[in-house]
Amino acid sequence: MSEADYFVVDGLCVSLGGKLRVKDVSFGLPRGCLTALVGPSGAGKTTLLRALAGLIPSEGRITAGGEEVSKIPVRQRARRLSYVPQGEAVHWPLPVRDVVALGRYPHGAPDPQRLGITDADAVARALHEVDLMPLQDRRVTELSGGERRRVAIARALATEAPILLADEPIASLDPYFQLAVMALLQRQARAGALVLVITHDIGLAARFADCILMLSEGRLAACGPPSAVLAPPRLADVFSIDAYRSSHDAQPVLVPWAMR
Amino acid sequence: MRAADRTLLAALLVGGVVLLFLVSLSIGPVRLSLGTVIEALVGGGTDVQRTIVQEIRLPRAILAVTIGAMHGLAGAALQGLLRNPLAAPSLFGAPQAAAFGAVLVIAIGVADTLSYALPLAAIAMAFVSVFVLLAVAGRNANLLLLILAGLALSSLAGAATSLALNLAPNPFASLEISFWLLGSLEDRSFHHVTLALPFMAVGAALLMMRGEAFRVLSLGEEAAQSLGVDVGHLRLQVILGVALGVGAAVAVSGTIGFIGLIVPHLMRPLVGYDPGRLLLPSALAGGALLLAADVAVRLIPSTTGIKVGVLTALIGVPFFLYLVVRQRRSLTGSLA
């Protein structure tokens, strides 16, 4: 943890159903950084992310920009931290633009059809970011799975929060959209956001992320740059796999290769 | 949907309610023209006409429009909260539980049918039933779970009501109660209006103010919570609003079901599927529908009067089946 860290987690413990799921996790992340949260199924990734988003109670300290998150009023916290749940679905056939506009709710814009100039601009930027401008008048229920995922991400982007948390945003997308979404998240980070995503795709994590948090049985097994965290002994230890390693266009290539 | 279209929709619904209200005042053993009705309302006409319109038919029409509106609004709010078009108070056992509360008070003889104990008991039981339903079904519950839990609760409330009737000391009282359970607006006075209206007004206000939250909730509970909606508080407010409104309605009219299911479904496409804009049109259309049903039972020729609750159930149950067929795919999905 350093002075430059914007999002600092100290001694975080989360219990669910009487069982300790996240155990004494501490880390700090600066803005402008795309971080991948990886770990085997059941390691507590989603629980950790939900606790970071303030959706479930936790022990320990979480600070964003020097302020303790649990002490920030809900509406204000929503402006600082946006969260995309796993498989976010829209339950009514609303137009794409109106769904994305719900991301402006924390800014006091509850009515998608009566947005102020600032809010309308933010919605347009978010739609543009995920390339959904041409589909903005379609109803979300008519879209494909990949398009809906982009709607969910655009909804979170529209909030223009400095911290973006996303739970498996690329799961069950085709390869094209996996790359598209990772590139999009990387762009958000380059533009100054702090992006934290859960993913099972350690190959894409190695390629796109600036930092990797590796969770194992509720504990933070490692935290740092991909080359260090995804090193052979740790993959063997935590995931019980060996990986094929190479490089392409001066970027690391990592492909899960064999069980151990 | 544009703002102008929405204003037009609201205006048409208000127009329909006003017209049906006047028709309701004109229909009965003595038929009056609409002109006579308006005259009698503002204090003109003969003594007999004034008595018929102002004292006999006006409370009945007021109850029809407010109770219908309450059911429509409660349905729209529950559907918004649960994000499901098949959610309705009558499917979740709320009116049945409220009826049990009211029957219990009458059967054990602590109060007569014109005391405030009646709506209070009905509201309390309605609150318990909706609260238990949502607690049993849990968060993000699927429809199957909700409907099964609702079925269990309404069966329990029905059995409890039968038991109360069984044990009632006076057989004539139980006959009267059974008829009252069928749901009717006949022979209601302004006393009934004052009994129910305050509770319904509070319940309606609690539900009406949460339109924006229902809209954000379209994204699911987690996303809504992350956007700053206090979902736990919202649930409690909806349960309380539905219990106050439906409980008070049932206390004066018996169980009148299915308006809360039909009306939001009909209004939804007209407001662009936006759960935040569904509340007011559903209330207005609910009022219009119950007024129309209450006019219809007076027009259908029969030796004994048909109860309006029977009519809404006869229309409502086939409509429910139609919705089930339309939702078949997602329902089978939730079974798997």
Coordinates of C-alpha atoms in Angstrom, one line a residue:
Chain A
M1 CA 0.0 0.0 0.0
S2 CA 1.3 3.4 -0.9
E3 CA 0.3 7.1 -0.7
A4 CA -1.0 6.9 -4.3
D5 CA -3.5 4.2 -3.5
Y6 CA -7.1 5.5 -3.9
F7 CA -8.9 2.4 -2.9
V8 CA -7.6 0.8 0.3
V9 CA -8.9 -2.3 2.0
D10 CA -7.5 -3.2 5.4
G11 CA -8.2 -6.4 7.3
L12 CA -11.5 -7.2 5.5
C13 CA -13.5 -10.1 6.9
V14 CA -16.9 -11.2 5.5
S15 CA -19.2 -13.8 7.0
L16 CA -22.1 -15.3 5.1
G17 CA -24.5 -17.8 6.6
G18 CA -22.4 -18.1 9.7
K19 CA -19.3 -19.0 7.8
L20 CA -16.2 -16.8 7.3
R21 CA -15.9 -16.4 3.5
V22 CA -13.4 -13.7 3.2
K23 CA -10.5 -13.8 5.7
D24 CA -8.4 -10.8 6.6
V25 CA -7.9 -9.4 3.1
S26 CA -5.8 -6.2 2.7
F27 CA -4.7 -4.4 -0.4
G28 CA -4.5 -1.0 -2.0
L29 CA -5.1 0.1 -5.6
P30 CA -4.3 3.3 -7.4
R31 CA -6.6 5.0 -9.9
G32 CA -5.9 4.3 -13.6
C33 CA -5.4 0.7 -12.9
L34 CA -7.2 -2.3 -14.3
T35 CA -7.2 -5.1 -11.7
A36 CA -8.4 -8.6 -12.2
L37 CA -9.6 -10.6 -9.2
V38 CA -8.9 -14.3 -9.9
G39 CA -9.2 -17.5 -7.9
P40 CA -10.8 -21.0 -8.1
S41 CA -14.6 -21.3 -7.8
G42 CA -15.7 -20.9 -4.2
A43 CA -12.6 -18.8 -3.3
G44 CA -14.9 -15.9 -2.2
K45 CA -14.4 -13.6 -5.1
T46 CA -18.1 -12.5 -5.5
T47 CA -18.4 -12.2 -1.7
L48 CA -15.4 -10.0 -1.6
L49 CA -16.6 -7.8 -4.5
R50 CA -20.1 -7.5 -2.9
A51 CA -18.5 -6.4 0.3
L52 CA -16.4 -3.9 -1.5
A53 CA -19.5 -2.5 -3.1
G54 CA -21.1 -2.2 0.3
L55 CA -23.9 -4.6 -0.5
I56 CA -23.2 -7.0 2.4
P57 CA -21.9 -6.2 5.9
S58 CA -18.2 -6.7 6.5
E59 CA -15.6 -6.1 9.2
G60 CA -12.4 -4.2 8.6
R61 CA -11.8 -0.9 6.8
I62 CA -12.5 0.1 3.2
T63 CA -11.5 3.6 2.2
A64 CA -12.0 5.3 -1.2
G65 CA -10.2 8.6 -1.7
G66 CA -9.4 8.7 2.0
E67 CA -13.0 8.4 3.2
E68 CA -14.3 5.3 4.9
V69 CA -16.9 3.8 2.5
S70 CA -19.3 2.6 5.1
K71 CA -19.6 6.2 6.5
I72 CA -20.4 7.7 3.1
P73 CA -24.2 8.3 2.6
V74 CA -25.7 5.7 0.2
R75 CA -26.5 8.1 -2.6
Q76 CA -23.0 9.6 -2.5
R77 CA -21.4 6.2 -2.3
A78 CA -23.2 5.2 -5.4
R79 CA -21.6 8.1 -7.2
R80 CA -18.2 7.0 -6.2
L81 CA -18.5 3.2 -6.7
S82 CA -20.5 1.5 -9.5
Y83 CA -21.1 -2.2 -9.5
V84 CA -22.1 -4.6 -12.2
P85 CA -23.5 -7.8 -10.7
Q86 CA -22.9 -11.2 -12.3
G87 CA -25.3 -11.7 -15.2
E88 CA -27.2 -8.5 -14.6
A89 CA -30.6 -8.8 -16.3
V90 CA -33.2 -6.2 -17.0
H91 CA -36.6 -7.5 -16.0
W92 CA -38.9 -5.3 -18.2
P93 CA -38.6 -4.6 -21.9
L94 CA -37.3 -1.1 -21.5
P95 CA -35.4 0.8 -24.2
V96 CA -31.6 0.5 -24.0
R97 CA -31.1 4.2 -23.5
D98 CA -33.5 4.3 -20.5
V99 CA -31.7 1.4 -18.9
V100 CA -28.3 3.1 -19.3
A101 CA -29.8 6.3 -17.9
L102 CA -30.6 4.5 -14.7
G103 CA -26.9 4.9 -14.0
R104 CA -27.6 8.6 -13.4
Y105 CA -30.0 7.8 -10.6
P106 CA -27.4 8.5 -7.9
H107 CA -26.9 11.9 -9.5
G108 CA -30.5 12.8 -8.8
A109 CA -31.8 12.0 -12.2
P110 CA -34.5 9.3 -11.5
D111 CA -36.5 9.8 -14.8
P112 CA -34.7 8.6 -17.9
Q113 CA -37.0 10.6 -20.1
R114 CA -36.3 13.9 -18.4
L115 CA -32.6 14.1 -18.2
G116 CA -30.6 17.3 -17.8
I117 CA -27.8 18.2 -20.2
T118 CA -25.0 16.8 -18.0
D119 CA -26.9 13.5 -17.4
A120 CA -27.9 13.1 -21.1
D121 CA -24.2 13.7 -22.1
A122 CA -23.0 11.1 -19.7
V123 CA -25.6 8.6 -21.0
A124 CA -24.5 9.3 -24.6
R125 CA -20.9 8.9 -23.7
A126 CA -21.5 5.6 -22.0
L127 CA -23.6 4.3 -25.0
H128 CA -20.8 5.4 -27.3
E129 CA -18.1 3.7 -25.2
V130 CA -19.8 0.3 -25.6
D131 CA -20.8 0.9 -29.2
L132 CA -24.5 0.7 -28.5
M133 CA -25.5 4.1 -30.0
P134 CA -27.2 2.4 -33.0
L135 CA -29.3 0.2 -30.7
Q136 CA -30.3 2.8 -28.1
D137 CA -34.0 2.8 -29.0
R138 CA -34.3 -1.0 -29.0
R139 CA -35.8 -2.8 -26.1
V140 CA -33.2 -4.7 -24.0
T141 CA -35.2 -7.9 -24.2
E142 CA -34.6 -8.0 -28.0
L143 CA -30.9 -7.9 -27.7
S144 CA -28.4 -10.8 -27.7
G145 CA -26.5 -11.9 -24.6
G146 CA -23.4 -10.0 -25.5
E147 CA -25.3 -6.8 -26.3
R148 CA -27.1 -7.1 -22.9
R149 CA -23.8 -7.4 -21.1
R150 CA -22.6 -4.2 -22.8
V151 CA -25.9 -2.5 -21.7
A152 CA -25.1 -3.5 -18.1
I153 CA -21.5 -2.1 -18.4
A154 CA -22.8 1.1 -20.1
R155 CA -25.3 1.5 -17.2
A156 CA -22.4 1.4 -14.8
L157 CA -20.2 3.7 -16.9
A158 CA -23.0 6.3 -17.1
T159 CA -22.6 6.9 -13.3
E160 CA -19.0 8.1 -14.1
A161 CA -17.8 6.8 -10.7
P162 CA -14.1 6.7 -10.1
I163 CA -14.4 3.1 -9.1
L164 CA -15.9 0.4 -11.2
L165 CA -16.5 -3.1 -9.9
A166 CA -17.7 -5.9 -12.3
D167 CA -18.5 -9.5 -11.5
E168 CA -17.5 -11.7 -14.4
P169 CA -18.3 -9.2 -17.1
I170 CA -16.9 -11.5 -19.9
A171 CA -18.3 -14.8 -18.8
S172 CA -20.3 -16.6 -21.5
L173 CA -19.4 -14.0 -24.2
D174 CA -18.0 -15.0 -27.5
P175 CA -14.2 -14.4 -28.0
Y176 CA -14.8 -11.2 -30.0
F177 CA -16.8 -9.6 -27.2
Q178 CA -14.5 -10.9 -24.5
L179 CA -11.7 -8.9 -26.1
A180 CA -14.0 -6.0 -26.8
V181 CA -15.1 -5.8 -23.1
M182 CA -11.6 -6.2 -21.7
A183 CA -10.3 -3.5 -24.1
L184 CA -13.1 -1.3 -23.0
L185 CA -12.4 -1.8 -19.3
Q186 CA -8.7 -1.1 -20.0
R187 CA -9.6 2.1 -21.7
Q188 CA -11.7 3.2 -18.7
A189 CA -8.7 2.5 -16.5
R190 CA -6.4 4.5 -18.8
A191 CA -8.8 7.4 -18.6
G192 CA -8.3 7.4 -14.8
A193 CA -10.9 5.0 -13.4
L194 CA -10.1 2.2 -10.9
V195 CA -11.5 -0.9 -12.5
L196 CA -11.7 -4.2 -10.6
V197 CA -13.1 -7.2 -12.4
I198 CA -13.7 -10.8 -11.5
T199 CA -12.7 -13.3 -14.2
H200 CA -12.0 -17.0 -14.7
D201 CA -10.0 -16.2 -17.8
I202 CA -6.4 -15.9 -16.5
G203 CA -5.2 -15.6 -20.1
L204 CA -7.1 -12.4 -20.7
A205 CA -6.2 -11.3 -17.2
A206 CA -2.5 -11.7 -17.9
R207 CA -2.9 -9.8 -21.2
F208 CA -5.0 -6.9 -20.1
A209 CA -4.7 -6.4 -16.3
D210 CA -2.2 -4.1 -14.7
C211 CA -2.6 -5.8 -11.4
I212 CA -3.9 -9.2 -10.2
L213 CA -5.5 -10.0 -6.9
M214 CA -5.5 -13.8 -6.4
L215 CA -7.9 -15.2 -3.8
S216 CA -7.7 -18.7 -2.4
E217 CA -10.1 -20.1 0.2
G218 CA -11.1 -16.6 1.2
R219 CA -7.5 -15.4 1.7
L220 CA -5.5 -13.1 -0.5
A221 CA -2.8 -15.4 -1.9
A222 CA -1.1 -12.8 -4.0
C223 CA -1.4 -9.2 -5.2
G224 CA 0.8 -7.5 -7.8
P225 CA 1.6 -7.4 -11.5
P226 CA 0.5 -10.3 -13.6
S227 CA 4.0 -11.6 -14.3
A228 CA 4.6 -12.1 -10.6
V229 CA 1.2 -13.2 -9.4
L230 CA 0.5 -15.7 -12.3
A231 CA 4.0 -17.3 -11.9
P232 CA 4.2 -21.1 -12.3
P233 CA 4.4 -22.1 -8.7
R234 CA 1.4 -20.0 -7.7
L235 CA -0.8 -21.3 -10.5
A236 CA 0.2 -24.8 -9.4
D237 CA -0.6 -24.0 -5.8
V238 CA -3.9 -22.2 -6.1
F239 CA -5.4 -23.5 -9.4
S240 CA -3.6 -26.9 -9.5
I241 CA -2.7 -26.2 -13.2
D242 CA 0.3 -25.7 -15.4
A243 CA 0.2 -23.0 -18.1
Y244 CA 1.7 -22.6 -21.5
R245 CA 3.6 -19.3 -21.6
S246 CA 4.8 -17.3 -24.5
S247 CA 4.6 -13.8 -25.9
H248 CA 2.9 -12.2 -28.9
D249 CA 3.3 -8.5 -30.0
A250 CA 5.4 -7.9 -26.9
Q251 CA 2.4 -9.0 -24.7
P252 CA 2.4 -12.0 -22.4
V253 CA 0.5 -15.1 -23.6
L254 CA -0.7 -17.5 -20.9
V255 CA -2.9 -20.5 -21.7
P256 CA -4.1 -23.0 -19.0
W257 CA -2.5 -26.2 -20.3
A258 CA -2.5 -29.2 -18.0
M259 CA -4.0 -30.3 -14.7
R260 CA -1.6 -31.1 -11.9
Chain B
M1 CA -43.7 7.0 -24.8
R2 CA -43.8 10.8 -24.9
A3 CA -45.0 13.0 -22.1
A4 CA -48.0 14.2 -24.2
D5 CA -49.1 10.6 -24.7
R6 CA -48.9 10.0 -21.0
T7 CA -51.0 13.0 -20.2
L8 CA -53.6 11.9 -22.8
L9 CA -53.7 8.4 -21.2
A10 CA -54.2 9.9 -17.8
A11 CA -56.9 12.2 -19.1
L12 CA -58.7 9.4 -20.8
L13 CA -58.6 7.2 -17.7
V14 CA -59.9 10.1 -15.5
G15 CA -62.7 10.7 -18.0
G16 CA -63.6 7.0 -17.9
V17 CA -63.6 7.0 -14.1
V18 CA -65.9 10.1 -14.0
L19 CA -68.3 8.7 -16.6
L20 CA -68.5 5.2 -14.9
F21 CA -68.9 6.9 -11.5
L22 CA -72.0 8.8 -12.8
V23 CA -73.3 5.7 -14.5
S24 CA -72.9 3.8 -11.2
L25 CA -75.0 6.5 -9.5
S26 CA -77.7 6.2 -12.1
I27 CA -78.1 2.4 -12.0
G28 CA -80.3 0.5 -9.5
P29 CA -83.9 -0.5 -8.9
V30 CA -84.8 3.1 -9.7
R31 CA -83.0 4.2 -12.9
L32 CA -82.1 7.8 -13.1
S33 CA -80.8 9.8 -16.1
L34 CA -77.2 11.1 -15.9
G35 CA -78.7 14.6 -15.9
T36 CA -80.9 13.8 -12.9
V37 CA -77.9 12.2 -11.1
I38 CA -75.8 15.4 -11.5
E39 CA -78.7 17.5 -10.4
A40 CA -79.2 15.4 -7.3
L41 CA -75.5 15.4 -6.5
V42 CA -75.4 19.2 -6.4
G43 CA -78.6 19.4 -4.2
G44 CA -81.3 19.6 -6.8
G45 CA -84.0 17.1 -7.8
T46 CA -86.7 15.6 -5.5
D47 CA -86.1 14.5 -1.9
V48 CA -86.3 10.9 -3.0
Q49 CA -83.8 11.3 -5.8
R50 CA -81.3 13.1 -3.5
T51 CA -81.6 10.3 -0.9
I52 CA -81.1 7.6 -3.6
V53 CA -78.1 9.3 -5.1
Q54 CA -76.4 10.9 -2.1
E55 CA -77.0 8.4 0.6
I56 CA -77.5 5.0 -1.1
R57 CA -75.5 5.1 -4.3
L58 CA -72.7 7.6 -3.6
P59 CA -71.0 5.6 -0.9
R60 CA -71.1 2.5 -3.0
A61 CA -69.6 4.3 -6.0
I62 CA -66.9 6.0 -3.8
L63 CA -66.0 2.6 -2.4
A64 CA -65.9 1.0 -5.9
V65 CA -63.6 3.6 -7.3
T66 CA -61.2 3.7 -4.2
I67 CA -61.1 0.0 -3.6
G68 CA -60.6 -0.7 -7.3
A69 CA -57.8 1.9 -7.4
M70 CA -56.2 0.4 -4.3
H71 CA -56.2 -3.1 -5.8
G72 CA -54.8 -1.9 -9.1
L73 CA -52.1 0.2 -7.4
A74 CA -51.2 -2.7 -5.0
G75 CA -50.8 -5.0 -8.0
A76 CA -48.6 -2.6 -9.9
A77 CA -46.4 -2.0 -6.8
L78 CA -46.0 -5.7 -6.0
Q79 CA -45.1 -6.4 -9.6
G80 CA -42.6 -3.6 -9.5
L81 CA -41.1 -4.9 -6.3
L82 CA -40.9 -8.5 -7.5
R83 CA -40.2 -7.6 -11.1
N84 CA -42.8 -10.1 -12.2
P85 CA -46.1 -9.6 -14.1
L86 CA -47.8 -12.4 -12.3
A87 CA -47.5 -10.9 -8.9
A88 CA -50.8 -9.7 -7.3
P89 CA -52.1 -9.5 -3.8
S90 CA -54.9 -12.0 -4.5
L91 CA -52.4 -14.6 -5.7
F92 CA -50.3 -14.1 -2.6
G93 CA -53.1 -14.6 -0.1
A94 CA -53.3 -11.1 1.2
P95 CA -57.0 -10.5 0.8
Q96 CA -57.8 -14.0 2.1
A97 CA -55.6 -13.3 5.2
A98 CA -57.3 -9.9 5.6
A99 CA -60.7 -11.6 5.4
F100 CA -59.7 -14.1 8.1
G101 CA -58.7 -11.2 10.3
A102 CA -62.0 -9.5 9.8
V103 CA -64.0 -12.7 10.2
L104 CA -62.2 -13.6 13.4
V105 CA -63.1 -10.2 14.9
I106 CA -66.8 -10.7 13.9
A107 CA -67.0 -14.4 14.9
I108 CA -65.5 -14.1 18.3
G109 CA -67.8 -11.2 18.8
V110 CA -65.3 -8.5 20.0
A111 CA -66.8 -6.0 17.6
D112 CA -69.6 -5.4 15.2
T113 CA -69.1 -4.9 11.5
L114 CA -68.9 -1.1 11.8
S115 CA -66.1 -0.8 14.3
Y116 CA -62.5 0.2 13.5
A117 CA -61.4 -3.2 15.0
L118 CA -62.5 -4.7 11.7
P119 CA -60.1 -2.9 9.3
L120 CA -57.3 -3.0 11.9
A121 CA -57.5 -6.8 12.2
A122 CA -57.7 -7.2 8.4
I123 CA -54.7 -4.9 8.0
A124 CA -52.7 -6.8 10.6
M125 CA -53.4 -10.2 9.0
A126 CA -52.7 -8.8 5.5
F127 CA -49.4 -7.5 6.8
V128 CA -48.5 -10.8 8.3
S129 CA -49.3 -12.8 5.2
V130 CA -47.3 -10.6 2.8
F131 CA -44.4 -10.4 5.2
V132 CA -44.4 -14.1 5.7
L133 CA -44.7 -14.7 1.9
L134 CA -41.7 -12.5 1.1
A135 CA -39.7 -14.0 4.0
V136 CA -40.4 -17.6 2.9
A137 CA -39.7 -16.9 -0.8
G138 CA -36.5 -15.0 0.0
R139 CA -34.7 -12.4 -2.0
N140 CA -34.7 -12.6 -5.8
A141 CA -37.4 -15.3 -5.5
N142 CA -38.6 -16.8 -8.7
L143 CA -42.3 -16.8 -9.6
L144 CA -42.9 -20.5 -8.9
L145 CA -41.7 -20.1 -5.3
L146 CA -43.8 -17.0 -4.8
I147 CA -47.0 -18.6 -6.2
L148 CA -46.5 -21.8 -4.2
A149 CA -46.0 -19.9 -1.0
G150 CA -49.0 -17.7 -1.9
L151 CA -51.1 -20.7 -2.5
A152 CA -50.1 -22.2 0.9
L153 CA -50.8 -18.9 2.7
S154 CA -54.2 -18.3 1.0
S155 CA -55.2 -22.0 1.7
L156 CA -54.2 -21.5 5.3
A157 CA -56.2 -18.3 5.6
G158 CA -59.1 -20.0 3.9
A159 CA -59.0 -22.9 6.4
A160 CA -58.7 -20.5 9.3
T161 CA -61.7 -18.6 8.1
S162 CA -63.7 -21.8 7.8
L163 CA -62.7 -22.7 11.3
A164 CA -63.8 -19.3 12.6
L165 CA -67.2 -19.8 10.8
N166 CA -67.4 -23.4 12.2
L167 CA -67.0 -22.2 15.7
A168 CA -69.1 -19.1 15.3
P169 CA -71.8 -19.2 18.0
N170 CA -74.6 -17.9 15.7
P171 CA -75.4 -19.8 12.5
F172 CA -77.1 -16.8 11.0
A173 CA -74.0 -14.7 11.6
S174 CA -71.9 -17.4 9.7
L175 CA -74.3 -17.2 6.7
E176 CA -74.0 -13.5 6.7
I177 CA -70.2 -13.7 6.9
S178 CA -70.0 -16.3 4.1
F179 CA -72.0 -13.9 1.8
W180 CA -69.8 -11.0 2.8
L181 CA -66.7 -13.0 2.0
L182 CA -67.8 -13.3 -1.6
G183 CA -67.0 -9.6 -2.0
S184 CA -69.7 -7.0 -2.5
L185 CA -70.4 -3.3 -2.4
E186 CA -74.1 -3.6 -1.8
D187 CA -75.7 -1.6 1.0
R188 CA -72.6 0.2 2.1
S189 CA -72.9 3.6 3.8
F190 CA -70.7 6.5 4.4
H191 CA -69.7 4.8 7.6
H192 CA -68.0 2.2 5.6
V193 CA -66.2 4.9 3.6
T194 CA -64.9 6.6 6.7
L195 CA -63.8 3.2 8.0
A196 CA -61.7 2.3 5.0
L197 CA -60.7 5.4 3.3
P198 CA -58.1 6.8 5.7
F199 CA -56.1 3.5 5.7
M200 CA -56.4 3.2 1.9
A201 CA -55.2 6.8 1.5
V202 CA -52.1 6.1 3.6
G203 CA -51.4 2.8 1.9
A204 CA -51.8 4.4 -1.5
A205 CA -49.4 7.2 -0.6
L206 CA -46.8 4.8 0.6
L207 CA -46.9 2.9 -2.7
M208 CA -47.2 5.9 -5.0
M209 CA -44.0 7.6 -3.7
R210 CA -41.8 4.7 -4.7
G211 CA -42.2 4.7 -8.5
E212 CA -38.6 5.8 -9.1
A213 CA -37.3 2.9 -6.9
F214 CA -39.4 0.4 -8.8
R215 CA -37.8 1.7 -12.0
V216 CA -34.3 1.3 -10.7
L217 CA -35.3 -2.2 -9.4
S218 CA -35.8 -3.3 -13.0
L219 CA -32.0 -3.9 -12.9
G220 CA -32.4 -6.4 -10.1
E221 CA -31.9 -6.0 -6.3
E222 CA -28.1 -5.9 -6.2
A223 CA -27.7 -3.3 -9.0
A224 CA -30.5 -1.2 -7.5
Q225 CA -28.9 -1.3 -4.1
S226 CA -25.5 -0.4 -5.6
L227 CA -27.2 2.6 -7.2
G228 CA -28.4 3.8 -3.8
V229 CA -31.9 2.3 -3.4
D230 CA -32.4 0.9 0.1
V231 CA -34.1 -2.3 -1.0
G232 CA -34.9 -3.6 2.5
H233 CA -36.7 -0.4 3.3
L234 CA -38.5 -0.5 0.0
R235 CA -39.8 -4.0 0.6
L236 CA -41.1 -3.1 4.1
Q237 CA -42.8 0.1 2.7
V238 CA -44.5 -1.9 -0.1
I239 CA -45.6 -4.7 2.4
L240 CA -47.0 -2.0 4.7
G241 CA -48.7 -0.1 1.8
V242 CA -50.3 -3.2 0.4
A243 CA -51.4 -4.4 3.8
L244 CA -53.0 -1.1 4.7
G245 CA -54.8 -0.7 1.4
V246 CA -55.9 -4.2 0.8
G247 CA -56.7 -4.9 4.4
A248 CA -58.9 -1.9 4.7
A249 CA -60.5 -2.6 1.4
V250 CA -61.3 -6.2 2.3
A251 CA -62.7 -5.1 5.7
V252 CA -65.5 -3.2 4.0
S253 CA -66.0 -5.1 0.8
G254 CA -64.9 -8.7 1.4
T255 CA -62.5 -10.3 -1.0
I256 CA -62.6 -8.7 -4.5
G257 CA -59.7 -10.4 -6.4
F258 CA -57.8 -10.2 -9.6
I259 CA -58.1 -6.5 -10.3
G260 CA -54.5 -6.2 -9.1
L261 CA -53.4 -8.8 -11.6
I262 CA -55.4 -7.7 -14.7
V263 CA -55.0 -3.9 -14.5
P264 CA -51.2 -3.4 -14.4
H265 CA -50.9 -6.0 -17.2
L266 CA -53.3 -4.0 -19.4
M267 CA -51.6 -0.6 -18.5
R268 CA -48.0 -1.7 -18.9
P269 CA -47.6 -1.6 -22.7
L270 CA -49.4 1.8 -22.6
V271 CA -46.6 3.3 -20.4
G272 CA -43.7 1.7 -22.3
Y273 CA -43.2 -1.0 -19.7
D274 CA -41.8 1.5 -17.2
P275 CA -42.7 0.3 -13.7
G276 CA -42.2 3.8 -12.4
R277 CA -45.0 5.1 -14.6
L278 CA -47.3 2.2 -14.1
L279 CA -48.7 3.2 -10.7
L280 CA -51.1 6.1 -11.4
P281 CA -52.6 4.6 -14.6
S282 CA -53.1 1.3 -12.7
A283 CA -54.9 3.0 -9.9
L284 CA -57.2 4.9 -12.3
A285 CA -57.9 1.8 -14.4
G286 CA -58.5 -0.3 -11.3
G287 CA -61.1 2.2 -10.1
A288 CA -62.7 2.2 -13.5
L289 CA -62.7 -1.6 -13.7
L290 CA -64.4 -2.1 -10.3
L291 CA -66.9 0.6 -11.0
A292 CA -67.7 -1.1 -14.3
A293 CA -68.0 -4.6 -12.6
D294 CA -70.2 -3.1 -9.9
V295 CA -72.5 -1.6 -12.6
A296 CA -72.5 -4.9 -14.5
V297 CA -73.7 -7.0 -11.5
R298 CA -76.6 -4.6 -11.2
L299 CA -77.5 -5.0 -14.9
I300 CA -77.2 -8.8 -15.1
P301 CA -80.7 -10.1 -14.6
S302 CA -80.8 -12.6 -11.7
T303 CA -83.1 -13.4 -8.8
T304 CA -80.5 -12.8 -6.2
G305 CA -77.9 -10.1 -6.8
I306 CA -74.6 -11.4 -8.1
K307 CA -71.7 -10.4 -5.9
V308 CA -69.1 -8.3 -7.6
G309 CA -66.2 -10.3 -6.1
V310 CA -67.7 -13.4 -7.9
L311 CA -67.7 -11.5 -11.2
T312 CA -64.1 -10.2 -10.9
A313 CA -63.0 -13.8 -10.1
L314 CA -64.9 -15.2 -13.1
I315 CA -63.1 -12.7 -15.3
G316 CA -59.8 -12.8 -13.4
V317 CA -59.1 -16.5 -13.2
P318 CA -59.3 -17.2 -17.0
F319 CA -57.1 -14.1 -17.4
F320 CA -54.6 -15.5 -15.0
L321 CA -54.5 -18.8 -16.9
Y322 CA -53.9 -16.8 -20.1
L323 CA -51.0 -15.1 -18.4
V324 CA -49.6 -18.4 -17.3
V325 CA -49.8 -19.8 -20.8
R326 CA -47.9 -16.7 -22.1
Q327 CA -45.3 -17.1 -19.4
R328 CA -45.1 -20.8 -19.9
R329 CA -41.5 -20.8 -21.2
S330 CA -40.1 -18.8 -18.3
L331 CA -42.1 -20.8 -15.8
T332 CA -40.8 -24.1 -17.1
G333 CA -37.4 -22.6 -17.0
S334 CA -37.7 -21.8 -13.3
L335 CA -38.8 -25.4 -12.6
A336 CA -35.6 -26.8 -14.1

